[in-house]
Coordinates of C-alpha atoms in Angstrom, one line a residue:
X5 CA -22.1 284.1 -135.7
X6 CA -21.1 280.9 -137.4
X7 CA -22.3 278.9 -134.4
X8 CA -25.7 280.6 -134.8
X9 CA -25.8 279.7 -138.5
X10 CA -25.1 276.0 -137.7
X11 CA -28.1 276.0 -135.3
X12 CA -30.3 277.8 -137.9
X13 CA -29.4 275.4 -140.7
X14 CA -30.0 272.4 -138.4
X15 CA -33.4 273.7 -137.1
X16 CA -34.6 274.7 -140.6
X17 CA -34.2 271.1 -141.7
X18 CA -36.6 270.0 -138.9
X19 CA -39.0 272.8 -139.6
X20 CA -39.2 271.7 -143.2
X21 CA -39.9 268.1 -142.1
X22 CA -42.8 269.6 -140.2
X23 CA -42.7 267.8 -136.8
X24 CA -41.0 270.3 -134.5
X25 CA -43.2 270.6 -131.4
X26 CA -43.0 271.9 -127.9
X27 CA -40.4 270.3 -125.7
X28 CA -41.5 267.0 -124.1
X29 CA -42.0 266.9 -120.3
X30 CA -38.4 266.2 -119.3
X31 CA -39.2 265.9 -115.6
X32 CA -41.7 263.2 -116.2
X33 CA -39.2 261.4 -118.5
X34 CA -36.5 261.7 -115.9
X35 CA -38.6 260.1 -113.2
X36 CA -39.6 257.3 -115.5
X37 CA -36.1 256.7 -116.8
X38 CA -35.0 256.0 -113.2
X39 CA -38.1 254.0 -112.2
X40 CA -37.3 251.6 -115.0
X41 CA -34.4 250.1 -113.0
X42 CA -36.9 248.7 -110.5
X43 CA -38.2 246.4 -113.2
X44 CA -34.7 245.0 -113.7
X45 CA -33.9 244.2 -110.1
X46 CA -32.7 240.8 -109.0
X47 CA -32.9 239.6 -105.4
X48 CA -35.3 240.4 -102.6
X49 CA -37.2 243.6 -103.5
X50 CA -37.5 246.4 -101.0
X51 CA -40.8 247.7 -99.5
X52 CA -40.4 250.8 -101.6
X53 CA -40.8 248.8 -104.9
X54 CA -43.2 250.7 -107.2
X55 CA -43.1 248.3 -110.2
X56 CA -45.3 245.8 -108.4
X57 CA -45.6 243.1 -111.1
X58 CA -42.0 242.2 -110.3
X59 CA -41.2 240.1 -107.2
X60 CA -38.2 238.3 -105.6
X61 CA -35.9 236.3 -107.8
X62 CA -32.4 234.9 -107.9
X63 CA -32.1 234.3 -104.2
X64 CA -29.8 231.4 -104.7
X65 CA -27.4 233.4 -106.9
X66 CA -23.8 232.6 -105.9
X67 CA -24.7 229.3 -104.2
X68 CA -22.8 227.3 -106.7
X69 CA -19.6 229.1 -105.6
X70 CA -20.6 229.2 -101.9
X71 CA -20.9 232.9 -101.9
X72 CA -23.8 235.4 -101.7
X73 CA -24.2 237.1 -105.1
X74 CA -27.9 238.1 -104.7
X75 CA -29.0 241.5 -106.0
X76 CA -27.9 243.6 -108.9
X77 CA -29.7 244.0 -112.2
X78 CA -30.7 241.9 -115.1
X79 CA -29.0 243.6 -118.1
X80 CA -31.9 243.7 -120.6
X81 CA -34.9 241.5 -121.4
X82 CA -33.3 238.3 -120.1
X83 CA -32.5 236.9 -116.7
X84 CA -28.7 237.0 -116.7
X85 CA -26.5 239.3 -114.6
X86 CA -23.6 240.4 -116.8
X87 CA -21.3 242.6 -114.7
X88 CA -19.5 244.3 -117.5
X89 CA -22.6 246.2 -118.8
X90 CA -24.0 246.4 -115.2
X91 CA -20.8 248.2 -114.0
X92 CA -20.9 250.6 -117.0
X93 CA -24.6 251.3 -116.2
X94 CA -23.5 252.1 -112.6
X95 CA -20.7 254.4 -113.8
X96 CA -23.1 256.3 -116.1
X97 CA -25.8 256.6 -113.5
X98 CA -23.2 257.9 -111.0
X99 CA -21.7 260.3 -113.5
X100 CA -25.2 261.7 -114.4
X101 CA -25.9 262.1 -110.7
X102 CA -22.6 263.9 -110.1
X103 CA -23.0 266.3 -113.0
X104 CA -26.8 266.9 -112.8
X105 CA -27.9 266.0 -109.3
X106 CA -28.8 269.5 -108.5
X107 CA -31.2 269.5 -111.4
X108 CA -32.9 266.2 -110.4
X109 CA -35.1 267.6 -107.6
X110 CA -36.9 264.8 -105.9
X111 CA -35.4 262.2 -108.3
X112 CA -32.0 262.6 -106.7
X113 CA -32.9 260.1 -104.0
X114 CA -34.3 257.7 -106.5
X115 CA -31.1 257.9 -108.6
X116 CA -29.0 257.2 -105.5
X117 CA -31.2 254.2 -104.7
X118 CA -30.8 252.8 -108.2
X119 CA -27.0 253.2 -108.0
X120 CA -26.8 251.6 -104.6
X121 CA -28.8 248.6 -105.7
X122 CA -25.9 248.0 -108.2
X123 CA -23.0 248.9 -106.0
X124 CA -24.2 246.7 -103.1
X125 CA -24.0 243.8 -105.6
X126 CA -20.7 244.9 -107.1
X127 CA -19.2 245.1 -103.6
X128 CA -20.1 241.5 -103.0
X129 CA -18.6 240.5 -106.3
X130 CA -15.3 242.3 -105.4
X131 CA -15.0 241.1 -101.8
X132 CA -16.6 237.7 -101.5
X133 CA -13.4 235.7 -102.3
X134 CA -9.9 237.1 -102.0
X135 CA -8.1 237.2 -105.4
X136 CA -11.3 236.7 -107.4
X137 CA -13.7 239.2 -109.0
X138 CA -17.1 237.6 -109.7
X139 CA -18.4 239.0 -113.1
X140 CA -21.7 237.3 -113.8
X141 CA -24.5 234.9 -112.7
X142 CA -26.5 232.7 -115.0
X143 CA -25.5 230.7 -118.1
X144 CA -26.5 233.0 -121.0
X145 CA -26.6 230.2 -123.6
X146 CA -29.1 228.3 -121.5
X147 CA -31.1 231.4 -120.4
X148 CA -31.5 232.7 -123.9
X149 CA -33.2 229.4 -124.9
X150 CA -35.9 230.1 -122.3
X151 CA -38.8 232.5 -122.1
X152 CA -39.7 232.6 -118.4
X153 CA -40.2 235.1 -115.6
X154 CA -37.2 235.9 -113.4
X155 CA -39.3 234.7 -110.5
X156 CA -39.6 231.3 -112.1
X157 CA -36.0 230.8 -113.2
X158 CA -35.1 227.1 -113.3
X159 CA -32.0 227.4 -115.4
X160 CA -28.5 226.8 -114.0
X161 CA -27.2 229.9 -112.2
X162 CA -23.6 229.4 -113.1
X163 CA -21.2 231.8 -111.4
X164 CA -18.4 233.4 -113.5
X165 CA -15.2 235.0 -112.1
X166 CA -11.9 236.5 -113.3
X167 CA -8.7 235.8 -111.3
X168 CA -4.9 236.0 -111.7
X169 CA -4.9 232.9 -113.9
X170 CA -8.0 234.0 -115.8
X171 CA -7.7 237.8 -116.0
X172 CA -10.4 240.3 -117.0
X173 CA -8.8 243.8 -117.0
X174 CA -11.8 245.2 -118.9
X175 CA -14.5 244.1 -116.5
X176 CA -12.3 244.9 -113.5
X177 CA -11.4 248.3 -114.8
X178 CA -15.1 249.1 -115.4
X179 CA -16.0 247.8 -111.9
X180 CA -13.3 250.0 -110.4
X181 CA -14.8 253.0 -112.4
X182 CA -18.3 252.2 -111.1
X183 CA -17.2 252.0 -107.5
X184 CA -15.1 255.1 -107.7
X185 CA -17.8 257.2 -109.4
X186 CA -20.4 256.0 -106.9
X187 CA -18.1 256.8 -104.0
X188 CA -18.4 260.4 -104.9
X189 CA -22.2 260.2 -105.2
X190 CA -22.4 259.0 -101.5
X191 CA -19.5 261.2 -100.2
X192 CA -21.9 263.4 -98.2
X193 CA -25.0 261.2 -98.1
X194 CA -23.3 258.2 -96.6
X195 CA -19.5 258.9 -95.9
X196 CA -18.8 255.4 -94.5
X197 CA -20.3 253.7 -97.5
X198 CA -18.4 256.1 -99.8
X199 CA -15.1 255.1 -98.2
X200 CA -15.9 251.4 -98.6
X201 CA -16.7 252.0 -102.3
X202 CA -13.5 253.9 -102.9
X203 CA -11.2 251.5 -101.0
X204 CA -12.7 248.6 -102.9
X205 CA -12.4 250.5 -106.2
X206 CA -8.6 250.9 -105.6
X207 CA -8.2 247.2 -104.9
X208 CA -10.1 246.2 -108.0
X209 CA -8.1 248.6 -110.2
X210 CA -4.9 247.2 -108.8
X211 CA -6.1 243.7 -109.8
X212 CA -7.0 244.9 -113.3
X213 CA -3.5 246.3 -113.7
X214 CA -1.6 243.5 -112.1
X215 CA -3.2 240.7 -114.1
X216 CA -3.8 242.1 -117.6
X217 CA -5.9 240.3 -120.1
X218 CA -9.4 240.4 -121.8
X219 CA -12.2 238.8 -120.0
X220 CA -13.6 237.5 -123.3
X221 CA -10.4 235.4 -123.6
X222 CA -10.9 234.0 -120.1
X223 CA -14.6 233.3 -120.2
X224 CA -15.3 232.7 -123.9
X225 CA -18.9 231.6 -124.6
X226 CA -20.1 232.7 -121.2
X227 CA -19.8 236.4 -122.3
X228 CA -19.4 236.1 -126.1
X229 CA -21.1 237.1 -128.3
X230 CA -23.3 238.8 -125.7
X231 CA -20.9 241.2 -124.1
X232 CA -17.5 240.5 -125.7
X233 CA -14.9 243.1 -125.0
X234 CA -14.4 244.0 -128.7
X235 CA -12.4 247.2 -128.0
X236 CA -9.9 245.4 -125.8
X237 CA -9.2 246.4 -122.2
X238 CA -6.9 249.4 -122.5
X239 CA -10.0 251.7 -122.6
X240 CA -11.3 250.3 -119.3
X241 CA -7.9 250.8 -117.7
X242 CA -7.9 254.5 -118.9
X243 CA -11.5 254.9 -117.7
X244 CA -10.9 253.3 -114.3
X245 CA -7.8 255.4 -113.8
X246 CA -9.7 258.5 -114.8
X247 CA -12.5 257.9 -112.3
X248 CA -10.0 257.0 -109.5
X249 CA -8.1 260.2 -110.3
X250 CA -11.3 262.3 -110.1
X251 CA -12.3 260.5 -106.8
X252 CA -8.9 260.8 -105.1
X253 CA -6.9 263.5 -106.8
X254 CA -3.9 261.4 -106.2
X255 CA -0.7 261.7 -108.3
X256 CA -0.5 257.9 -108.6
X257 CA -3.6 257.9 -110.8
X258 CA -2.4 260.9 -112.8
X259 CA 0.9 259.1 -113.5
X260 CA -1.0 256.0 -114.4
X261 CA -3.2 257.9 -116.9
X262 CA -0.1 259.3 -118.5
X263 CA 1.6 255.9 -118.6
X264 CA -1.3 254.1 -120.2
X265 CA -1.0 256.1 -123.4
X266 CA -4.4 254.8 -124.6
X267 CA -5.3 257.5 -127.1
X268 CA -7.6 255.7 -129.6
X269 CA -10.2 258.1 -130.9
X270 CA -13.3 256.3 -131.9
X271 CA -16.6 257.9 -133.0
X272 CA -18.8 256.2 -130.5
X273 CA -19.1 255.5 -126.8
X274 CA -20.7 252.4 -125.2
X275 CA -20.5 249.7 -122.6
X276 CA -17.6 248.3 -124.6
X277 CA -15.7 251.3 -125.8
X278 CA -14.8 254.0 -123.1
X279 CA -12.2 256.1 -124.8
X280 CA -14.5 259.1 -125.6
X281 CA -16.0 259.0 -122.2
X282 CA -12.6 259.1 -120.5
X283 CA -11.5 262.0 -122.7
X284 CA -14.6 264.1 -121.8
X285 CA -14.2 263.2 -118.1
X286 CA -10.6 264.2 -118.1
X287 CA -11.2 267.3 -120.2
X288 CA -13.1 268.7 -117.3
X289 CA -9.8 269.3 -115.6
X290 CA -8.5 271.3 -118.6
X291 CA -11.7 273.4 -118.9
X292 CA -12.8 274.0 -115.3
X293 CA -9.4 274.0 -113.6
X294 CA -7.4 275.4 -116.6
X295 CA -4.9 272.6 -116.0
X296 CA -2.6 272.5 -119.0
X297 CA -1.6 268.9 -118.2
X298 CA -5.0 267.8 -119.4
X299 CA -5.0 269.8 -122.6
X300 CA -4.5 266.5 -124.6
X301 CA -7.8 265.1 -123.3
X302 CA -9.7 268.3 -124.2
X303 CA -8.4 268.1 -127.8
X304 CA -9.4 264.4 -128.0
X305 CA -12.9 265.3 -126.6
X306 CA -13.3 268.0 -129.2
X307 CA -12.0 265.7 -132.0
X308 CA -14.7 263.2 -130.9
X309 CA -17.4 265.9 -131.0
X310 CA -16.3 266.9 -134.4
X311 CA -16.9 263.3 -135.6
X312 CA -20.5 263.6 -134.2
X313 CA -21.8 267.0 -135.2
X314 CA -23.8 266.7 -138.5
X315 CA -22.3 269.8 -140.2
X316 CA -18.7 269.2 -139.2
X317 CA -16.2 268.6 -142.0
X318 CA -14.8 265.6 -140.0
X319 CA -18.2 264.1 -139.1
X320 CA -18.4 260.3 -139.4
X321 CA -21.9 260.1 -138.0
X322 CA -25.0 259.3 -140.0
X323 CA -28.3 260.9 -139.2
X324 CA -31.7 259.5 -140.2
X325 CA -34.0 261.7 -142.3
X326 CA -35.9 262.4 -139.0
X327 CA -32.7 263.6 -137.3
X328 CA -31.7 260.6 -135.2
X329 CA -28.0 259.8 -134.8
X330 CA -27.5 256.4 -136.4
X331 CA -24.4 254.4 -135.5
X332 CA -25.2 250.7 -135.7
X333 CA -28.3 248.7 -136.6
X334 CA -28.4 246.7 -133.4
X335 CA -29.8 248.6 -130.4
X336 CA -28.8 251.9 -131.9
X337 CA -30.3 254.0 -129.1
X338 CA -27.6 252.8 -126.7
X339 CA -25.0 254.8 -128.7
X340 CA -27.4 257.7 -129.0
X341 CA -28.0 258.0 -125.3
X342 CA -24.3 257.5 -124.4
X343 CA -23.0 260.0 -127.0
X344 CA -25.8 262.5 -126.1
X345 CA -24.5 262.3 -122.5
X346 CA -21.0 263.3 -123.6
X347 CA -22.4 266.1 -125.8
X348 CA -24.5 267.6 -123.0
X349 CA -21.7 267.3 -120.4
X350 CA -18.9 268.8 -122.6
X351 CA -21.3 271.6 -123.5
X352 CA -21.9 272.2 -119.8
X353 CA -18.1 272.5 -119.2
X354 CA -17.8 274.8 -122.2
X355 CA -20.6 277.0 -121.0
X356 CA -19.1 277.3 -117.5
X357 CA -15.9 278.7 -119.0
X358 CA -17.3 280.5 -122.1
X359 CA -15.2 278.1 -124.3
X360 CA -15.7 277.6 -128.0
X361 CA -13.7 275.6 -130.6
X362 CA -13.7 274.8 -134.3
X363 CA -14.2 271.7 -136.3
X364 CA -12.4 272.9 -139.4
X365 CA -14.4 275.8 -140.6
X366 CA -17.3 275.1 -138.3
X367 CA -17.5 277.3 -135.2
X368 CA -18.8 275.3 -132.3
X369 CA -20.5 276.9 -129.3
X370 CA -22.1 275.2 -126.2
X371 CA -25.5 276.0 -127.6
X372 CA -24.8 274.4 -131.0
X373 CA -23.8 271.1 -129.2
X374 CA -26.8 271.3 -126.9
X375 CA -29.0 271.7 -129.9
X376 CA -27.9 268.4 -131.3
X377 CA -28.2 266.7 -127.8
X378 CA -31.7 268.1 -127.3
X379 CA -32.8 266.8 -130.8
X380 CA -31.7 263.3 -129.8
X381 CA -33.5 263.4 -126.5
X382 CA -36.6 264.8 -128.1
X383 CA -36.6 262.3 -130.9
X384 CA -36.5 259.4 -128.3
X385 CA -39.4 261.0 -126.4
X386 CA -41.6 261.2 -129.5
X387 CA -40.6 264.2 -131.6
X388 CA -39.9 262.1 -134.7
X389 CA -41.6 261.3 -138.0
X390 CA -43.9 258.5 -136.6
X391 CA -44.5 260.3 -133.3
X392 CA -43.4 257.2 -131.4
X393 CA -41.9 257.6 -128.0
X394 CA -39.2 255.0 -127.5
X395 CA -39.6 255.3 -123.8
X396 CA -42.2 252.8 -122.6
X397 CA -45.1 254.5 -120.7
X398 CA -44.1 258.0 -121.9
X399 CA -46.5 259.9 -124.1
X400 CA -49.5 258.5 -125.9
X401 CA -47.7 256.2 -128.4
X402 CA -44.9 254.0 -127.3
X403 CA -43.7 250.3 -127.8
X404 CA -46.2 247.8 -126.5
X405 CA -44.5 244.6 -127.4
X406 CA -41.0 244.9 -126.0
X407 CA -38.6 242.0 -126.0
X408 CA -38.6 241.5 -122.2
X409 CA -39.5 238.3 -120.3
X410 CA -41.0 239.8 -117.2
X411 CA -43.0 242.4 -119.1
X412 CA -44.4 240.0 -121.7
X413 CA -45.5 237.2 -119.2
X414 CA -48.3 237.6 -116.7
X415 CA -47.3 238.5 -113.2
X416 CA -47.3 236.1 -110.3
X417 CA -50.3 237.8 -109.0
X418 CA -52.3 237.1 -112.1
X419 CA -50.7 233.7 -112.9
X420 CA -49.4 232.1 -109.7
X421 CA -48.5 228.8 -111.4
X422 CA -44.8 228.5 -112.6
X423 CA -44.1 229.1 -116.2
X424 CA -41.2 226.8 -117.2
X425 CA -38.3 227.4 -119.6
X426 CA -40.4 226.6 -122.7
X427 CA -43.8 227.6 -121.2
X428 CA -43.5 231.3 -122.1
X429 CA -43.2 231.0 -125.9
X430 CA -46.8 229.9 -126.5
X431 CA -49.0 231.8 -125.9
X432 CA -47.0 234.8 -124.7
X433 CA -43.8 235.4 -126.7
X434 CA -45.5 234.6 -130.1
X435 CA -48.6 236.6 -129.2
X436 CA -49.5 239.7 -131.2
X437 CA -51.1 241.1 -128.0
X438 CA -49.4 244.0 -126.1
X439 CA -47.3 243.0 -123.1
X440 CA -49.5 242.6 -120.0
X441 CA -47.0 244.4 -117.7
X442 CA -45.8 247.9 -118.6
X443 CA -42.1 248.4 -117.9
X444 CA -42.3 252.1 -117.3
X445 CA -39.4 254.2 -118.4
X446 CA -37.7 251.4 -120.5
X447 CA -36.0 252.7 -123.6
X448 CA -35.9 250.1 -126.4
X449 CA -33.2 249.5 -129.0
X450 CA -35.0 252.0 -131.3
X451 CA -36.0 252.6 -134.9
X452 CA -34.3 251.5 -138.0
X453 CA -32.3 253.8 -140.3
X454 CA -35.4 254.9 -142.1
X455 CA -37.1 256.1 -138.8
X456 CA -39.4 253.0 -138.9
X457 CA -40.3 250.8 -135.9
X458 CA -42.3 247.6 -136.1
X459 CA -43.1 247.1 -132.4
X460 CA -42.3 243.4 -132.7
X461 CA -41.3 241.4 -129.6
X462 CA -39.1 239.0 -131.6
X463 CA -37.2 241.8 -133.2
X464 CA -34.9 242.1 -130.2
X465 CA -32.3 244.4 -131.8
X466 CA -35.0 247.1 -132.0
X467 CA -37.5 246.1 -129.3
X468 CA -35.3 245.1 -126.3
X469 CA -34.6 247.6 -123.5
X470 CA -31.3 247.6 -121.6
X471 CA -30.0 249.1 -118.4
X472 CA -27.1 250.9 -120.2
X473 CA -29.5 252.6 -122.7
X474 CA -31.4 254.1 -119.8
X475 CA -28.4 254.9 -117.5
X476 CA -26.9 257.2 -120.1
X477 CA -30.0 259.3 -120.7
X478 CA -30.7 260.1 -117.0
X479 CA -28.0 262.9 -117.1
X480 CA -29.3 264.7 -120.3
X481 CA -32.9 264.4 -119.1
X482 CA -31.9 266.0 -115.8
X483 CA -30.1 268.7 -117.6
X484 CA -33.1 269.5 -119.9
X485 CA -35.5 269.1 -117.0
X486 CA -33.6 271.9 -115.2
X487 CA -33.4 274.1 -118.3
X488 CA -36.9 274.0 -119.7
X489 CA -40.0 274.4 -117.6
X490 CA -42.8 272.0 -118.5

């Protein structure tokens, strides 16, 4: 009964605020959330490309190191390929596909294609030069001074790598996680590709373990402050080992997990901090297989959820008046989508085994967790005080001036002349006009803590989309698309 009362209290709050409405069209949102990745592609675009205002870019990527590093994704609204968040994006897309693929319907093929665009690139980065892992293309400090289309890039495409003398256990651990998770996605669809992904994941993980160090220390201003590894690299070692254990079931990775002893318990989950994700992933063993050796991870996963649920006595999570989880002022929706993924997935494991737990005196059921997860997804899709959908192209009212070079500049078809480094600022960046190209499915950084949103291109911490914001919501959207008929 206490689980029911938690839901009732929470839903009454929203009824009083007066903007509860029918569930959004999750199937439409799911399709758009995956389509977004086409707008972020680097390299030679396939014939199946649906976001047609984008065209080929970055065909010389890797040339400075005499290797082919074409492909992959631009991380956000810029033209840089940062492998640390790109690998996390790949891991989350893969996890979502593994957990919710059966609910994706026709979008399963599109999800696999989005994953493969990333893994093809990550494989090149891991295998092009023995003893090296390439971890990025494009000088971010130069790129961020320009406002130009990816198709026009004339900035230096510096190549960055980690090696035994310049280690990067964090980016290597995340790359191993991505390749291992994706190997399971392709296990039946493309067994040979799956085996290649897994064998490469093992080698990259070995490299991460053998040459330990943070990539921020090795690469400095090439990755900081953009994607510094603030949480250190122990979480990526745990995350990589967890994914390799799930992919192989080998005792080596189980023993590695136990030896790492990385048991930090933060109250967020992101491209930088993987502890909570690893705990939920490993808790699956305790819940679905009743494996007592994984009880520790189940407890850690539940401690994490107790820090998130709004009525929990140990909650350390703020919610806006409109009901949105509010973690940090810059690009808050990245934490919302990632944490929502963990809530949905843990609730799914609980539901399969009729499991419940307590946060102090709060009785927690799968449905009470799913209620909070659904509220976050619905808020992003427009069920909020200003009725703004934070997914571009979804619903009648969404961000029109996103901080994104390709979206804000006219396409090659409309403006065939090159737009140089400085050429995009006037009249495009500083224009009050809506972006000419709609980046369908992009989820922006989101509203402020007062549920407000200014739709201002220059306010990048709120108006910039990113691959890792989208990657984490694909799973929850698939879950709700399969649970609610639209």
